[in-house]
């Protein structure tokens, strides 16, 4: 199944200033994508509709990303041998899915090329000339980086009333019987089908400790044996209610029930004039270990 679905995106205006900003965006980017700004009779409320918006199925996306990384590693290995004359039995780029709890567990694994060849000849094994750790939000446990950690919450909701017109039903932007448009404002709402919605996101006020980047929570309200502790459940439910209140201007939520709450940590690089750019740094001066 595809990991992206073209649902279109409705950006809901908070006030008249938002509508003015939407008009500027449409004038500047209208040649690149289909953008429409739609106002109500008073001209003070409305939304911007982009038919080219997509909703991403994150689990499927991550599965596809892992396959693409393995494919890229094979391509790079072939390129190194073909373009730079590296020997086939001593040059290989590998993608390894493994939890790294500390740098000490990697000690001795990165080696110079000569040592690598010697080990292959004597032991039949494979060493490393370098290691790049793609640690995501857990990178703070490996070294000091100029990153802002953000604990983020989203909820899965189920509709319990009759399937009637709702805030998803905007004039001229329906997709027939297919997925309804995603809503974007101070929060977002994605509805994979008519009876369910994913609503996000709110952030904790204080940045979590680096160790929290190793932990994600998915608490189902119907699961009495959930791994989340009592205090974690209380925090999750508090944030779910905060999110529900914040999203109420996008979607009438009286007939929607929270089924589960998700919590994860993001690592945000500093802002620049080109947006947030990825950063990479060496995390072990003794060995060729880098973090991305």
Coordinates of C-alpha atoms in Angstrom, one line a residue:
X1 CA 0.0 0.0 0.0
X2 CA 1.2 3.6 -0.6
X3 CA 2.7 5.4 2.3
X4 CA 1.4 8.8 1.1
X5 CA -2.2 9.7 0.1
X6 CA -3.1 12.9 -1.8
X7 CA -5.8 14.3 0.5
X8 CA -5.2 18.0 -0.1
X9 CA -4.7 20.4 2.8
X10 CA -7.0 23.0 4.2
X11 CA -5.1 25.7 6.1
X12 CA -7.7 27.4 8.4
X13 CA -7.3 31.1 9.2
X14 CA -7.3 32.2 12.8
X15 CA -8.1 35.8 11.8
X16 CA -8.1 38.3 9.0
X17 CA -4.4 38.7 9.2
X18 CA -4.0 35.0 8.3
X19 CA -6.2 35.5 5.2
X20 CA -4.0 38.4 4.1
X21 CA -0.9 36.2 4.5
X22 CA -2.6 33.4 2.6
X23 CA -3.2 35.8 -0.3
X24 CA 0.5 36.7 -0.4
X25 CA 1.4 33.0 -0.4
X26 CA -1.0 32.4 -3.3
X27 CA 0.4 35.2 -5.3
X28 CA 4.0 34.1 -4.7
X29 CA 3.6 30.3 -5.1
X30 CA 0.5 30.0 -7.2
X31 CA 2.5 29.1 -10.3
X32 CA 4.1 26.1 -8.4
X33 CA 0.9 24.5 -7.0
X34 CA -2.9 24.8 -7.0
X35 CA -3.7 27.3 -4.2
X36 CA -7.1 28.8 -3.5
X37 CA -8.0 31.3 -0.8
X38 CA -11.7 31.0 0.2
X39 CA -13.4 33.6 2.4
X40 CA -16.8 33.7 4.0
X41 CA -19.4 36.4 3.3
X42 CA -17.9 38.8 5.9
X43 CA -14.4 38.4 4.5
X44 CA -12.9 37.9 7.9
X45 CA -12.9 34.1 8.1
X46 CA -11.9 31.4 5.7
X47 CA -9.1 29.1 4.6
X48 CA -6.5 28.3 2.0
X49 CA -6.9 25.1 0.0
X50 CA -4.0 23.2 -1.5
X51 CA -5.1 20.2 -3.6
X52 CA -1.5 18.9 -3.8
X53 CA -1.2 18.2 0.0
X54 CA -0.3 14.7 1.1
X55 CA -0.9 12.7 4.3
X56 CA 1.9 10.4 5.3
X57 CA 1.5 7.0 6.9
X58 CA 4.5 7.2 9.2
X59 CA 5.1 3.4 9.9
X60 CA 4.9 2.6 6.2
X61 CA 7.1 5.6 5.4
X62 CA 9.8 4.4 7.8
X63 CA 9.7 0.9 6.4
X64 CA 10.2 2.3 2.9
X65 CA 12.9 4.6 4.1
X66 CA 14.8 1.7 5.6
X67 CA 14.6 -0.2 2.3
X68 CA 15.8 2.9 0.4
X69 CA 18.8 3.2 2.8
X70 CA 19.9 -0.4 2.1
X71 CA 19.5 0.2 -1.6
X72 CA 21.6 3.4 -1.4
X73 CA 24.3 1.6 0.5
X74 CA 24.6 -1.0 -2.2
X75 CA 24.8 1.7 -4.9
X76 CA 27.5 3.6 -3.0
X77 CA 29.5 0.5 -2.5
X78 CA 29.4 -0.3 -6.3
X79 CA 30.2 3.3 -7.1
X80 CA 33.3 3.3 -4.8
X81 CA 34.6 0.2 -6.5
X82 CA 33.8 1.3 -10.0
X83 CA 34.9 4.9 -9.8
X84 CA 37.7 4.8 -7.3
X85 CA 39.1 1.3 -7.8
X86 CA 38.5 0.0 -4.3
X87 CA 38.7 -3.8 -4.0
X88 CA 35.3 -5.6 -3.9
X89 CA 36.2 -7.7 -0.9
X90 CA 37.4 -4.9 1.3
X91 CA 35.0 -2.0 0.5
X92 CA 31.4 -2.0 1.5
X93 CA 28.9 0.5 2.9
X94 CA 26.4 -1.2 5.3
X95 CA 23.2 0.0 7.0
X96 CA 22.9 -1.6 10.4
X97 CA 19.8 -1.4 12.5
X98 CA 21.0 -1.7 16.1
X99 CA 20.5 0.1 19.3
X100 CA 23.6 1.8 20.6
X101 CA 23.4 2.6 24.3
X102 CA 26.9 4.0 24.7
X103 CA 29.9 4.9 22.6
X104 CA 32.0 2.3 24.6
X105 CA 30.0 -0.4 22.8
X106 CA 31.5 0.8 19.5
X107 CA 35.1 1.0 20.7
X108 CA 37.3 -1.0 18.5
X109 CA 34.8 -1.4 15.7
X110 CA 36.0 1.5 13.5
X111 CA 39.4 0.6 12.1
X112 CA 41.8 1.9 9.4
X113 CA 41.6 0.2 6.1
X114 CA 44.8 -1.8 6.6
X115 CA 43.5 -3.2 9.9
X116 CA 40.3 -4.0 8.3
X117 CA 41.9 -6.0 5.6
X118 CA 44.1 -7.8 8.1
X119 CA 41.1 -8.8 10.2
X120 CA 39.2 -10.0 7.1
X121 CA 42.2 -12.2 6.2
X122 CA 42.8 -13.6 9.7
X123 CA 39.2 -13.9 11.0
X124 CA 37.0 -13.7 7.9
X125 CA 35.1 -10.8 9.7
X126 CA 34.5 -7.2 8.7
X127 CA 35.8 -4.1 10.5
X128 CA 34.8 -0.5 9.9
X129 CA 36.8 2.5 8.7
X130 CA 34.1 4.7 10.1
X131 CA 30.7 4.7 11.7
X132 CA 27.9 7.2 11.2
X133 CA 25.2 7.0 13.9
X134 CA 21.7 8.1 12.8
X135 CA 20.3 8.4 16.4
X136 CA 17.4 10.7 15.8
X137 CA 16.1 12.3 19.1
X138 CA 18.5 10.1 21.1
X139 CA 21.5 11.9 19.7
X140 CA 21.7 13.9 22.9
X141 CA 22.8 10.8 24.8
X142 CA 25.9 10.5 22.6
X143 CA 27.4 14.0 22.7
X144 CA 26.7 17.7 22.9
X145 CA 24.9 19.1 19.9
X146 CA 23.1 22.4 19.4
X147 CA 19.7 20.7 19.3
X148 CA 16.4 21.5 21.0
X149 CA 14.6 18.4 22.2
X150 CA 10.8 18.7 22.0
X151 CA 8.4 16.2 23.6
X152 CA 5.4 15.9 21.2
X153 CA 1.9 14.5 21.7
X154 CA -0.8 13.3 19.3
X155 CA -4.1 11.5 19.7
X156 CA -6.1 9.0 17.8
X157 CA -9.8 9.7 17.9
X158 CA -13.0 7.8 16.9
X159 CA -16.3 9.4 15.9
X160 CA -19.2 8.1 17.8
X161 CA -22.1 10.1 16.4
X162 CA -23.9 10.0 13.1
X163 CA -21.8 10.6 10.0
X164 CA -23.0 14.0 9.1
X165 CA -21.3 17.0 7.6
X166 CA -18.5 18.4 9.7
X167 CA -15.6 20.9 9.6
X168 CA -14.0 18.5 7.0
X169 CA -16.7 19.3 4.5
X170 CA -15.5 22.6 2.8
X171 CA -17.2 23.9 -0.3
X172 CA -15.4 22.8 -3.5
X173 CA -12.6 20.8 -1.8
X174 CA -14.2 17.4 -1.1
X175 CA -12.6 14.3 -2.6
X176 CA -15.7 12.3 -3.3
X177 CA -15.7 9.1 -1.3
X178 CA -11.9 9.2 -0.8
X179 CA -10.0 10.6 2.1
X180 CA -11.1 13.9 3.4
X181 CA -8.7 16.9 3.3
X182 CA -6.2 17.2 6.1
X183 CA -6.7 20.3 8.3
X184 CA -3.9 22.6 9.3
X185 CA -3.9 25.4 11.8
X186 CA -2.3 25.7 15.3
X187 CA -2.8 22.0 15.2
X188 CA -3.4 19.4 12.5
X189 CA -6.2 16.8 11.8
X190 CA -5.7 13.9 9.4
X191 CA -8.7 11.6 8.8
X192 CA -7.7 8.3 7.2
X193 CA -11.4 7.3 7.0
X194 CA -14.7 8.8 7.9
X195 CA -14.8 7.3 11.4
X196 CA -11.3 8.1 12.6
X197 CA -9.0 11.1 13.0
X198 CA -5.4 11.7 14.0
X199 CA -5.0 15.0 15.8
X200 CA -1.7 16.7 16.7
X201 CA 0.4 18.1 18.0
X202 CA 1.1 19.8 21.3
X203 CA 4.5 20.1 23.0
X204 CA 5.6 20.0 26.6
X205 CA 6.7 23.3 28.0
X206 CA 10.0 22.0 29.3
X207 CA 12.6 20.2 27.1
X208 CA 12.9 16.5 28.1
X209 CA 16.2 15.1 29.3
X210 CA 18.4 13.5 26.6
X211 CA 17.6 9.9 27.8
X212 CA 13.9 10.6 27.0
X213 CA 14.8 10.5 23.4
X214 CA 15.1 6.7 23.6
X215 CA 11.5 6.3 24.8
X216 CA 8.2 6.6 22.9
X217 CA 4.8 5.9 24.4
X218 CA 1.6 4.8 22.8
X219 CA -1.0 4.6 25.5
X220 CA -4.4 3.0 24.6
X221 CA -7.2 4.1 27.0
X222 CA -8.7 0.6 26.6
X223 CA -5.5 -1.2 27.6
X224 CA -5.5 -1.8 31.3
X225 CA -2.1 -3.4 31.2
X226 CA -0.3 -0.6 29.4
X227 CA 3.4 -0.2 29.9
X228 CA 3.0 3.5 30.8
X229 CA 3.2 4.2 34.5
X230 CA 0.3 5.8 36.4
X231 CA 2.1 9.2 36.4
X232 CA 2.9 8.8 32.6
X233 CA -0.8 8.0 31.9
X234 CA -1.9 11.1 33.9
X235 CA 0.6 13.3 31.9
X236 CA -0.6 11.7 28.6
X237 CA -4.3 12.3 29.4
X238 CA -3.5 15.9 30.4
X239 CA -1.8 16.6 27.1
X240 CA -4.6 14.9 25.2
X241 CA -7.1 17.2 26.8
X242 CA -4.9 20.2 26.0
X243 CA -4.7 19.1 22.4
X244 CA -8.4 18.4 22.1
X245 CA -9.1 22.0 23.3
X246 CA -6.6 23.5 21.0
X247 CA -7.9 21.6 17.9
X248 CA -11.6 22.4 18.6
X249 CA -11.5 25.4 16.1
X250 CA -10.6 22.9 13.3
X251 CA -13.0 20.1 14.1
X252 CA -16.2 19.9 16.2
X253 CA -15.1 17.3 18.8
X254 CA -18.3 16.8 20.9
X255 CA -18.9 13.4 19.3
X256 CA -15.3 12.3 19.0
X257 CA -13.7 10.0 21.7
X258 CA -9.9 9.7 22.4
X259 CA -8.8 6.1 21.8
X260 CA -5.0 6.4 22.3
X261 CA -2.3 9.0 23.0
X262 CA 1.1 8.9 21.4
X263 CA 4.2 10.7 22.7
X264 CA 7.6 11.0 21.1
X265 CA 10.7 13.3 21.2
X266 CA 12.0 15.3 18.3
X267 CA 15.5 16.8 18.0
X268 CA 15.3 20.2 16.3
X269 CA 18.5 21.8 14.8
X270 CA 18.8 25.6 15.1
X271 CA 16.9 27.8 12.7
X272 CA 18.8 29.4 9.8
X273 CA 17.8 31.6 6.9
X274 CA 17.4 28.3 4.9
X275 CA 15.2 26.7 7.6
X276 CA 16.3 23.9 10.0
X277 CA 19.2 22.1 8.4
X278 CA 20.6 18.7 9.4
X279 CA 23.7 18.7 11.5
X280 CA 26.6 16.2 11.8
X281 CA 29.4 16.0 14.2
X282 CA 32.1 13.8 15.5
X283 CA 31.2 12.2 18.8
X284 CA 34.4 10.2 19.6
X285 CA 37.9 11.8 19.2
X286 CA 39.6 8.4 19.5
X287 CA 37.6 6.6 16.8
X288 CA 36.0 7.6 13.5
X289 CA 32.5 7.8 15.0
X290 CA 30.1 10.5 13.8
X291 CA 26.5 11.3 14.6
X292 CA 24.0 12.6 12.1

